[in-house]
PDB file of C-alpha atoms in Angstrom:
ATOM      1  CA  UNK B 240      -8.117   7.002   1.828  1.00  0.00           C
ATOM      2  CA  UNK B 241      -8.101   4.058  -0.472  1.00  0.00           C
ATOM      3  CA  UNK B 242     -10.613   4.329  -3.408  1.00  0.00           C
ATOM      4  CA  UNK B 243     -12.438   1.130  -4.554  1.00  0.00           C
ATOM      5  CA  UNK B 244     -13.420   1.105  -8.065  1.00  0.00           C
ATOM      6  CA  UNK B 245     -16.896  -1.065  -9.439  1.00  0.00           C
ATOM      7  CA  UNK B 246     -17.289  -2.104 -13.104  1.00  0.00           C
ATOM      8  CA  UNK B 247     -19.806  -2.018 -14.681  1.00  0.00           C
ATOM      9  CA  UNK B 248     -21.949   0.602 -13.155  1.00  0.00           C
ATOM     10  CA  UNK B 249     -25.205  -0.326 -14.789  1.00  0.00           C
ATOM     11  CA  UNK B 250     -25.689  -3.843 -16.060  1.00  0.00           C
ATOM     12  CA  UNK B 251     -28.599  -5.550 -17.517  1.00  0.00           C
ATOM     13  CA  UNK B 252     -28.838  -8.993 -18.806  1.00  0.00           C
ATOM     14  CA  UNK B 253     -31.570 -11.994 -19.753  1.00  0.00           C
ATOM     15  CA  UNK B 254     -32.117 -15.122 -17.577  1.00  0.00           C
ATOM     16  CA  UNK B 255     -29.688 -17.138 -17.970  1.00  0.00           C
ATOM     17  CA  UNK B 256     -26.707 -15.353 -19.213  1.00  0.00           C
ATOM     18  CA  UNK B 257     -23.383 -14.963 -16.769  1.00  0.00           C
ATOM     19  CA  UNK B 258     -21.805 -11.907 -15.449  1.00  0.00           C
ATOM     20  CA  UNK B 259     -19.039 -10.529 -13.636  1.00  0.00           C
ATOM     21  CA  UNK B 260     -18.681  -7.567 -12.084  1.00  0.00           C
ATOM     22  CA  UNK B 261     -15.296  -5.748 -11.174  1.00  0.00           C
ATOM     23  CA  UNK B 262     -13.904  -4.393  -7.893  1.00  0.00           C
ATOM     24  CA  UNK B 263     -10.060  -2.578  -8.401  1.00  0.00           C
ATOM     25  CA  UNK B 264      -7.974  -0.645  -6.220  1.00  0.00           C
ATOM     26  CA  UNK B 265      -4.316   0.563  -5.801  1.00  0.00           C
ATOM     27  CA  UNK B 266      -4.141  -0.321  -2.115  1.00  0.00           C
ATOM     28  CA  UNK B 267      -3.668  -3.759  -0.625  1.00  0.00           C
ATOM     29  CA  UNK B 268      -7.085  -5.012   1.627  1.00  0.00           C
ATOM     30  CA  UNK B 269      -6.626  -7.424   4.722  1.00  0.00           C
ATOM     31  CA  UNK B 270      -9.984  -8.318   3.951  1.00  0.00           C
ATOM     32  CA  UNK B 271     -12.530  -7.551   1.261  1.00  0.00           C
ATOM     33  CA  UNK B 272     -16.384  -8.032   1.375  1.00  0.00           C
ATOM     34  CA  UNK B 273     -19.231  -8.329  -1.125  1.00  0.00           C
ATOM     35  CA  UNK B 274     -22.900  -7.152  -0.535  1.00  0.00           C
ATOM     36  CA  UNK B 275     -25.990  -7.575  -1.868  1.00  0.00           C
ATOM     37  CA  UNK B 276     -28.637  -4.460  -1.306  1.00  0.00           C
ATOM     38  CA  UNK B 277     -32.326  -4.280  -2.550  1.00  0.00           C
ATOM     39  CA  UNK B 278     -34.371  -1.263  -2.623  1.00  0.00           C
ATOM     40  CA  UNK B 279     -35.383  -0.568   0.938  1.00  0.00           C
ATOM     41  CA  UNK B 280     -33.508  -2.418   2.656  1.00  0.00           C
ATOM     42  CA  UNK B 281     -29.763  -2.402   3.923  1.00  0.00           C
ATOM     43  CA  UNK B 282     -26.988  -3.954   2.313  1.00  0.00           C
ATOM     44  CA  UNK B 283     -26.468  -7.829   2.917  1.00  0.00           C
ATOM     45  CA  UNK B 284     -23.364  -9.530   3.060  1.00  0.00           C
ATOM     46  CA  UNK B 285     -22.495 -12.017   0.565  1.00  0.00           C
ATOM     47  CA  UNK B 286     -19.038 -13.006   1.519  1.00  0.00           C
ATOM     48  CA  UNK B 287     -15.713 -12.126   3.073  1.00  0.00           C
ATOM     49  CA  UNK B 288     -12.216 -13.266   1.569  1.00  0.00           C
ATOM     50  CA  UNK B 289      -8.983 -12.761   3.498  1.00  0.00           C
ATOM     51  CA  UNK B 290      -6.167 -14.629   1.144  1.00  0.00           C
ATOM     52  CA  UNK B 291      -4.834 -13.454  -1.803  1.00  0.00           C
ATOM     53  CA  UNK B 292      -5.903 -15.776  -4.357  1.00  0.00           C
ATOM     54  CA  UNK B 293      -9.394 -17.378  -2.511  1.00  0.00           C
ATOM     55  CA  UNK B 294     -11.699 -18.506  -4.472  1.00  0.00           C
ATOM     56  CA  UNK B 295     -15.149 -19.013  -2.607  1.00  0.00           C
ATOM     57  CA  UNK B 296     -18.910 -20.037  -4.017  1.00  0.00           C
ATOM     58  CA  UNK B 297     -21.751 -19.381  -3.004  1.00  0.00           C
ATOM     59  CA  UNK B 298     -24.212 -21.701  -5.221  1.00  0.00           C
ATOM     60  CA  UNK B 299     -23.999 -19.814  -8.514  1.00  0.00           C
ATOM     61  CA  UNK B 300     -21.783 -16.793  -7.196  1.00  0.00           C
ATOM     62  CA  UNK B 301     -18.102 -17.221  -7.102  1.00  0.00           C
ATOM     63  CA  UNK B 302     -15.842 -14.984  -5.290  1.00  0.00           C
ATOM     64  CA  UNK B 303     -12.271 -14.594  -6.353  1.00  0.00           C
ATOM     65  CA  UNK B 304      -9.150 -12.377  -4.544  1.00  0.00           C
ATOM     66  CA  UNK B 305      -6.562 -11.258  -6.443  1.00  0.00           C
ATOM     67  CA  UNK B 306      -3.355 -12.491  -5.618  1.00  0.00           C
ATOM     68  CA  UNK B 307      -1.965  -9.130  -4.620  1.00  0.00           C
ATOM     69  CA  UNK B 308      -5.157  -8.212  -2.258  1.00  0.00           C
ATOM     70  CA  UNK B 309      -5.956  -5.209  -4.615  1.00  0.00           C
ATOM     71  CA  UNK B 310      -8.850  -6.401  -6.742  1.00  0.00           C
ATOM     72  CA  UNK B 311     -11.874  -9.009  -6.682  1.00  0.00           C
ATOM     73  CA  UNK B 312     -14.505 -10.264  -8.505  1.00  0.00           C
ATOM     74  CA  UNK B 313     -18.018 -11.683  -8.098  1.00  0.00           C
ATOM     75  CA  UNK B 314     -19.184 -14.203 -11.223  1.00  0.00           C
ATOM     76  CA  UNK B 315     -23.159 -14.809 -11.117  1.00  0.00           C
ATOM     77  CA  UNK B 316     -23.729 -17.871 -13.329  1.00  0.00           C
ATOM     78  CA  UNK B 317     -27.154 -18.915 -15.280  1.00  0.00           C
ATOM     79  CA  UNK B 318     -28.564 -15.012 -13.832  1.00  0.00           C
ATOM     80  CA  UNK B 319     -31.916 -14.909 -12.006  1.00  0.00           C
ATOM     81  CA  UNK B 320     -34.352 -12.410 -11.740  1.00  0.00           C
ATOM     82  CA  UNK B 321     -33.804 -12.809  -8.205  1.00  0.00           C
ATOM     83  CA  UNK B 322     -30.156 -12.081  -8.307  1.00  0.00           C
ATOM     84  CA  UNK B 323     -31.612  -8.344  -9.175  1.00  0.00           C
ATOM     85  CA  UNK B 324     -30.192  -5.639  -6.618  1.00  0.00           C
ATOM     86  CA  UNK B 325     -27.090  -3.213  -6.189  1.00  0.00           C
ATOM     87  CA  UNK B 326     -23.888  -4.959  -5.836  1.00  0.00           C
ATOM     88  CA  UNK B 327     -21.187  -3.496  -3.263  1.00  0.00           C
ATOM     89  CA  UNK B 328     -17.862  -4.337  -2.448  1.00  0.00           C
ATOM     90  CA  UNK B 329     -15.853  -3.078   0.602  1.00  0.00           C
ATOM     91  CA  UNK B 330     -12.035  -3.336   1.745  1.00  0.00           C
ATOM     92  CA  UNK B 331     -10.360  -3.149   5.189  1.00  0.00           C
ATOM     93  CA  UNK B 332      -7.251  -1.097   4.191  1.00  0.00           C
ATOM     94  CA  UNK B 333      -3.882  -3.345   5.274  1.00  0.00           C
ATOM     95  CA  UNK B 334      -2.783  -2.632   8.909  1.00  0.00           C
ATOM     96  CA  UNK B 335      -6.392  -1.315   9.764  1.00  0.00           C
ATOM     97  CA  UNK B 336      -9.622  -3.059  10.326  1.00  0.00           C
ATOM     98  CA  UNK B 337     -11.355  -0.367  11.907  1.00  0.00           C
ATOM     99  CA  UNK B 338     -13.413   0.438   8.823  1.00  0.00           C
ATOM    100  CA  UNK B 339     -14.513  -1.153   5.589  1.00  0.00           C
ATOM    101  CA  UNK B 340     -14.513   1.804   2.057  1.00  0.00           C
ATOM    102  CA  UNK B 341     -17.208   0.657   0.119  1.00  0.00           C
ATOM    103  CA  UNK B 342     -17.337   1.078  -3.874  1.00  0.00           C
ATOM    104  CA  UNK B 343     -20.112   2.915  -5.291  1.00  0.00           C
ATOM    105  CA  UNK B 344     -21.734  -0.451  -6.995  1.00  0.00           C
ATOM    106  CA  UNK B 345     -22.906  -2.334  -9.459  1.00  0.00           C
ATOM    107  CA  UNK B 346     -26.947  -1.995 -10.271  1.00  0.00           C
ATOM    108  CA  UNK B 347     -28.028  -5.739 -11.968  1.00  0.00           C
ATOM    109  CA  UNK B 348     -30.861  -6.128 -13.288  1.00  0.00           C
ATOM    110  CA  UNK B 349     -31.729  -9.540 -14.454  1.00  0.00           C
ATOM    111  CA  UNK B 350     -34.988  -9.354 -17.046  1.00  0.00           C
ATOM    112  CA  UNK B 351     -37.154 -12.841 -17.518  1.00  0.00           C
TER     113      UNK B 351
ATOM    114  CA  UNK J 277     -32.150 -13.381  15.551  1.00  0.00           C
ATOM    115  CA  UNK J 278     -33.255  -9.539  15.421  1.00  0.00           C
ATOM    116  CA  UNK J 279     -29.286  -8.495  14.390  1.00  0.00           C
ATOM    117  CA  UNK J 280     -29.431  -4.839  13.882  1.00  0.00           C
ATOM    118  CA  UNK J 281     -32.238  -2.649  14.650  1.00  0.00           C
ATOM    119  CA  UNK J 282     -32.826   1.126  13.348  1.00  0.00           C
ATOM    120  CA  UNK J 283     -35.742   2.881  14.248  1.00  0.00           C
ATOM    121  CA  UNK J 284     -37.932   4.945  12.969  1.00  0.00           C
ATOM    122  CA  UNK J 285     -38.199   3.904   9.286  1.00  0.00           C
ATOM    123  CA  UNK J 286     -39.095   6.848   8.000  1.00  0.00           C
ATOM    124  CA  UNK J 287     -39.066  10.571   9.458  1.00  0.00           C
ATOM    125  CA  UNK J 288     -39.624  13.926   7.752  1.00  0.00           C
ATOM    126  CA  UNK J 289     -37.921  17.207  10.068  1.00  0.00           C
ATOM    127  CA  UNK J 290     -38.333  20.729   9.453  1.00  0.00           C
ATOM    128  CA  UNK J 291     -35.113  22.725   8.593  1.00  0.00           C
ATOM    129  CA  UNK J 292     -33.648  23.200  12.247  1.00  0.00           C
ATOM    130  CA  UNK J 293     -35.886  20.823  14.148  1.00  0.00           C
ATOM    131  CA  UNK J 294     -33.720  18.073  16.149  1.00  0.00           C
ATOM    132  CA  UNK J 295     -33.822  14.049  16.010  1.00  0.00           C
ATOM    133  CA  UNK J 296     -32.102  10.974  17.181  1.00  0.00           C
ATOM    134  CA  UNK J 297     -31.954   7.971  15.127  1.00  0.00           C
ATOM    135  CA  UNK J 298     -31.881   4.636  17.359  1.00  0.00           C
ATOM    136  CA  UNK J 299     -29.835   1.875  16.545  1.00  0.00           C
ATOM    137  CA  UNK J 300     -29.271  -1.656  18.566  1.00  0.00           C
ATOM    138  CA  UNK J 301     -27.704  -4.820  17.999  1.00  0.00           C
ATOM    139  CA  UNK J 302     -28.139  -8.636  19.651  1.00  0.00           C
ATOM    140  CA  UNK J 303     -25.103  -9.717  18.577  1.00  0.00           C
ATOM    141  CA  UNK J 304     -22.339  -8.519  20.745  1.00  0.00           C
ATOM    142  CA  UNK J 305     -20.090  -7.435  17.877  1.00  0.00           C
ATOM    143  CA  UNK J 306     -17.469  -4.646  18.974  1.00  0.00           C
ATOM    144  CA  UNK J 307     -17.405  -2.179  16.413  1.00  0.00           C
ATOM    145  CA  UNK J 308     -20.788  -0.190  15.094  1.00  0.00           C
ATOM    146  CA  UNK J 309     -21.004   2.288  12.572  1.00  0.00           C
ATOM    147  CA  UNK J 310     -23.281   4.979  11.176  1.00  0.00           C
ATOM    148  CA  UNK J 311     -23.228   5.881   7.411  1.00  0.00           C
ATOM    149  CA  UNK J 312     -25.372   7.707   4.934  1.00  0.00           C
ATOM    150  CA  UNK J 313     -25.984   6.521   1.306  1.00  0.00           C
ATOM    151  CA  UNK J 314     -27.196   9.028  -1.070  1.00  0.00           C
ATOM    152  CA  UNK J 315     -28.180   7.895  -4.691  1.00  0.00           C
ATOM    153  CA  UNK J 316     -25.134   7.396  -6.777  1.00  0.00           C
ATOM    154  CA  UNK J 317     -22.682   8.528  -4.086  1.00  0.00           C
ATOM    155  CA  UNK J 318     -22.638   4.997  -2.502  1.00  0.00           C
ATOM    156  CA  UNK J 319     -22.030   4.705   1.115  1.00  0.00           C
ATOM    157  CA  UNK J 320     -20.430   7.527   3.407  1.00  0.00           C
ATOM    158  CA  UNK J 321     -19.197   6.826   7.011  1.00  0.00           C
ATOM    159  CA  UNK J 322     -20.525   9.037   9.308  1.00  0.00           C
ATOM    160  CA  UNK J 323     -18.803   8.189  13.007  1.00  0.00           C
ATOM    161  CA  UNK J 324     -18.303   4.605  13.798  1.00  0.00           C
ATOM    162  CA  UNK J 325     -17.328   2.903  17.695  1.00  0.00           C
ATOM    163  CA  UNK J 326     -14.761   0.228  18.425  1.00  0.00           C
ATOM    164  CA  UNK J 327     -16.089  -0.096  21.738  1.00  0.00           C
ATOM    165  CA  UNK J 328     -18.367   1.362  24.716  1.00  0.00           C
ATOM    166  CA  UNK J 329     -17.465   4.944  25.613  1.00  0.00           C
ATOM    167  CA  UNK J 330     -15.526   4.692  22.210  1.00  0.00           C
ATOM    168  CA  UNK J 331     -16.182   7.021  19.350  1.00  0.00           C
ATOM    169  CA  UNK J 332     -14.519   8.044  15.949  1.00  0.00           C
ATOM    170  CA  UNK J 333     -15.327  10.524  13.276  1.00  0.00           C
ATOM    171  CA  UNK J 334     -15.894   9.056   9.813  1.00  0.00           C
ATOM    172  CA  UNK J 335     -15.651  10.818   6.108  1.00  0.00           C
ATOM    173  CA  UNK J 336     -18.797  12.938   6.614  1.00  0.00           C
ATOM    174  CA  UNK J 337     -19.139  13.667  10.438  1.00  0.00           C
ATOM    175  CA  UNK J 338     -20.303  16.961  10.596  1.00  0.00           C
ATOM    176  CA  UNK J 339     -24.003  17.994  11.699  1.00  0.00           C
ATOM    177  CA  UNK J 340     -24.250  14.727  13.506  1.00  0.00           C
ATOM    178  CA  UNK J 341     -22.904  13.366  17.235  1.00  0.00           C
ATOM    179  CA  UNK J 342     -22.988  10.112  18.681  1.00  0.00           C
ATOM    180  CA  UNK J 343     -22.739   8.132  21.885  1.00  0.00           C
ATOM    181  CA  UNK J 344     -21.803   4.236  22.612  1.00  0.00           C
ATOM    182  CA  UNK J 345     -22.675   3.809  26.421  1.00  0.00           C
ATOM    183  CA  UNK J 346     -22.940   0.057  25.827  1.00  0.00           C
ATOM    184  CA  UNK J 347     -22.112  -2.550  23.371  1.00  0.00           C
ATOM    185  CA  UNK J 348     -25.514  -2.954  22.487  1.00  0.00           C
ATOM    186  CA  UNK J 349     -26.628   0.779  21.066  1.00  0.00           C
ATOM    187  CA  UNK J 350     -25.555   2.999  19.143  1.00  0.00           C
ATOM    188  CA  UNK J 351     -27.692   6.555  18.532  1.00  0.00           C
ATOM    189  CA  UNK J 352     -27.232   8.851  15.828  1.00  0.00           C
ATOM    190  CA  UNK J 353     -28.362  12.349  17.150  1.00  0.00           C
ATOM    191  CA  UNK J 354     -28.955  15.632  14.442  1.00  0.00           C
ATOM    192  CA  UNK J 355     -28.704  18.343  15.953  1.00  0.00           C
ATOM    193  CA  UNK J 356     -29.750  21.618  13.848  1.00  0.00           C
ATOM    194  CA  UNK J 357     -31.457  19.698  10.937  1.00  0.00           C
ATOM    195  CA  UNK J 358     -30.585  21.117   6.989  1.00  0.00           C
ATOM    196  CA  UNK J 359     -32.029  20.061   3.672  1.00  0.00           C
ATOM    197  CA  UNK J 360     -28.074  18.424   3.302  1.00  0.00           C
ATOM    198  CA  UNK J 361     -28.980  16.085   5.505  1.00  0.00           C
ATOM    199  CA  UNK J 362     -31.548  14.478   3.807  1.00  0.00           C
ATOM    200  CA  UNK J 363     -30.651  10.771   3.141  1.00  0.00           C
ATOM    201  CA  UNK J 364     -30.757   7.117   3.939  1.00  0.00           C
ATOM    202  CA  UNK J 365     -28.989   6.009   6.807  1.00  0.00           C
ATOM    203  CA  UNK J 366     -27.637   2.725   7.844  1.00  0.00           C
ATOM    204  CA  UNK J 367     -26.270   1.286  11.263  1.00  0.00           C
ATOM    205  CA  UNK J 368     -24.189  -1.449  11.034  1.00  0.00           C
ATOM    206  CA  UNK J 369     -21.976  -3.597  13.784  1.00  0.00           C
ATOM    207  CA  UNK J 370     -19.512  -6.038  13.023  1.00  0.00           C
ATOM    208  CA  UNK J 371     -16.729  -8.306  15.066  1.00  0.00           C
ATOM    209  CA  UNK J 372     -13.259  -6.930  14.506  1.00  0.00           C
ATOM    210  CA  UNK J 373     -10.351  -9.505  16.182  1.00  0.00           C
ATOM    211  CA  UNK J 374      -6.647 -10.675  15.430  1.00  0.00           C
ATOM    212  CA  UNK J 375      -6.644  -7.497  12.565  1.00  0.00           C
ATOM    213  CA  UNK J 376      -9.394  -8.660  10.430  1.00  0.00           C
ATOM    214  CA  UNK J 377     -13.008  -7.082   9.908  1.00  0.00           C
ATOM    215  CA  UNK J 378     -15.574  -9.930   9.079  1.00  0.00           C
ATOM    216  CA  UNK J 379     -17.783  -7.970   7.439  1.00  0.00           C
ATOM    217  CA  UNK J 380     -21.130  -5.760   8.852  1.00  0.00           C
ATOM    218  CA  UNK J 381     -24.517  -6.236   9.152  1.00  0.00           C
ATOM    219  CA  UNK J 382     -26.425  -3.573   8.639  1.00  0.00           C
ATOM    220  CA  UNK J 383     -30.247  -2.432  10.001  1.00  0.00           C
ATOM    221  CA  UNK J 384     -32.786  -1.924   7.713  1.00  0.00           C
ATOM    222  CA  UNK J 385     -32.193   1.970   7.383  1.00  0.00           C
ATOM    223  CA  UNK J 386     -33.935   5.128   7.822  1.00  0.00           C
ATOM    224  CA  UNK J 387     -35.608   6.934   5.302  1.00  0.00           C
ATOM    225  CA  UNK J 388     -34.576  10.793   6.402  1.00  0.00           C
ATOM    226  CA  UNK J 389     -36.422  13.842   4.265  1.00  0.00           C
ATOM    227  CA  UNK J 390     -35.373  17.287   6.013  1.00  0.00           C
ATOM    228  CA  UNK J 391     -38.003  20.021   4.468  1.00  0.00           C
TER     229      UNK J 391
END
């Protein structure tokens, strides 16, 4: 079972200020995903990258793939309260697609 | 576009008392999942389907059994509710083709308190 790894845990920033939060592994994805979760409600997701190297934004959120397929990150630019919420990655381990391992997340908190 | 669609929101069982959580989905994506997310312990897969009359254990299966009689549902059934068992749970479906997962969307959860 591959094991996805989030940095920072907790992170807590002003309006305005950038971020970037960490995703790691030791196992090579097909596909990785990022979600977006806010209390009561499920996860949402953000976006998928396939290609080792992508680069994908999403207005102020850039997505990057490592070139090996064994790490992302997700940049938020100028942070908004509204960016707020738990933070998830997920990989489809190489050879199966059956089912995504999600990392345990990154809690942002963006203060006005 | 209702997508995924959990019900009830919010149930509280007594220790040993039995319930099935509903889940459906509009969107004719082949694979559906069940998970559980407890605070801190991120996401756990329960049993997840790759197809109708298709099931699969997950990381954390057991206490719970499921059926996937069409593409469209997907119930969660508890049999012998225990205080263990008292989480958030999420459905989710997504489209799985040529060896890639596209990502889920998941149902709004259920809030689950087992007393």
């Amino acid at each position: 079972t591959q094991l996805l790894e989030q940095s920072p845990q907790f992170l807590s920033i002003q309006e305005g200020e950038n971020l970037t939060v960490y995703c790691n592994s030791s196992s090579v994805f097909s596909s990785l995903q990022w979600y977006r979760q806010e209390p009561g409600e499920g996860p949402v997701l953000l976006v998928t990258v396939v290609t080792g190297g992508e680069v994908k934004k999403l207005k102020r959120l850039t997505f990057q793939f490592g070139d090996a397929r064994k790490d992302s990150s997700l940049h938020i630019t100028a942070a908004q309260p509204g960016d707020t919420g738990l933070y998830l990655c997920a990989g489809a381990e190489s050879g199966s697609a059956r089912q995504l391992t999600f990392g345990s997340g990154t809690q942002l908190t963006v203060l006005p | 576009n209702a997508g995924v669609t959990q019900t009830p929101k919010f149930r509280i069982l007594k220790i040993g008392q039995s319930m099935t959580l509903q889940c459906t989905q509009d969107m004719n994506h082949n694979y559906m999942y069940w998970y559980r997310q407890d605070p801190g312990m991120g996401l756990k897969l329960i049993y997840y389907s790759v197809g109708a009359g298709i099931t699969d254990k997950g990381e954390v299966p057991n206490g719970y059994n499921v059926s996937r009689s069409t593409t469209e549902d997907f119930p969660l059934r508890l049999e012998l509710a225990a205080p263990s068992q008292t989480s958030v749970y999420f459905c989710a479906s997504s489209y799985v083709g040529s060896g890639t997962n596209y990502g889920y969307t998941f149902g709004s959860g259920t809030r689950l308190t087992v007393v």
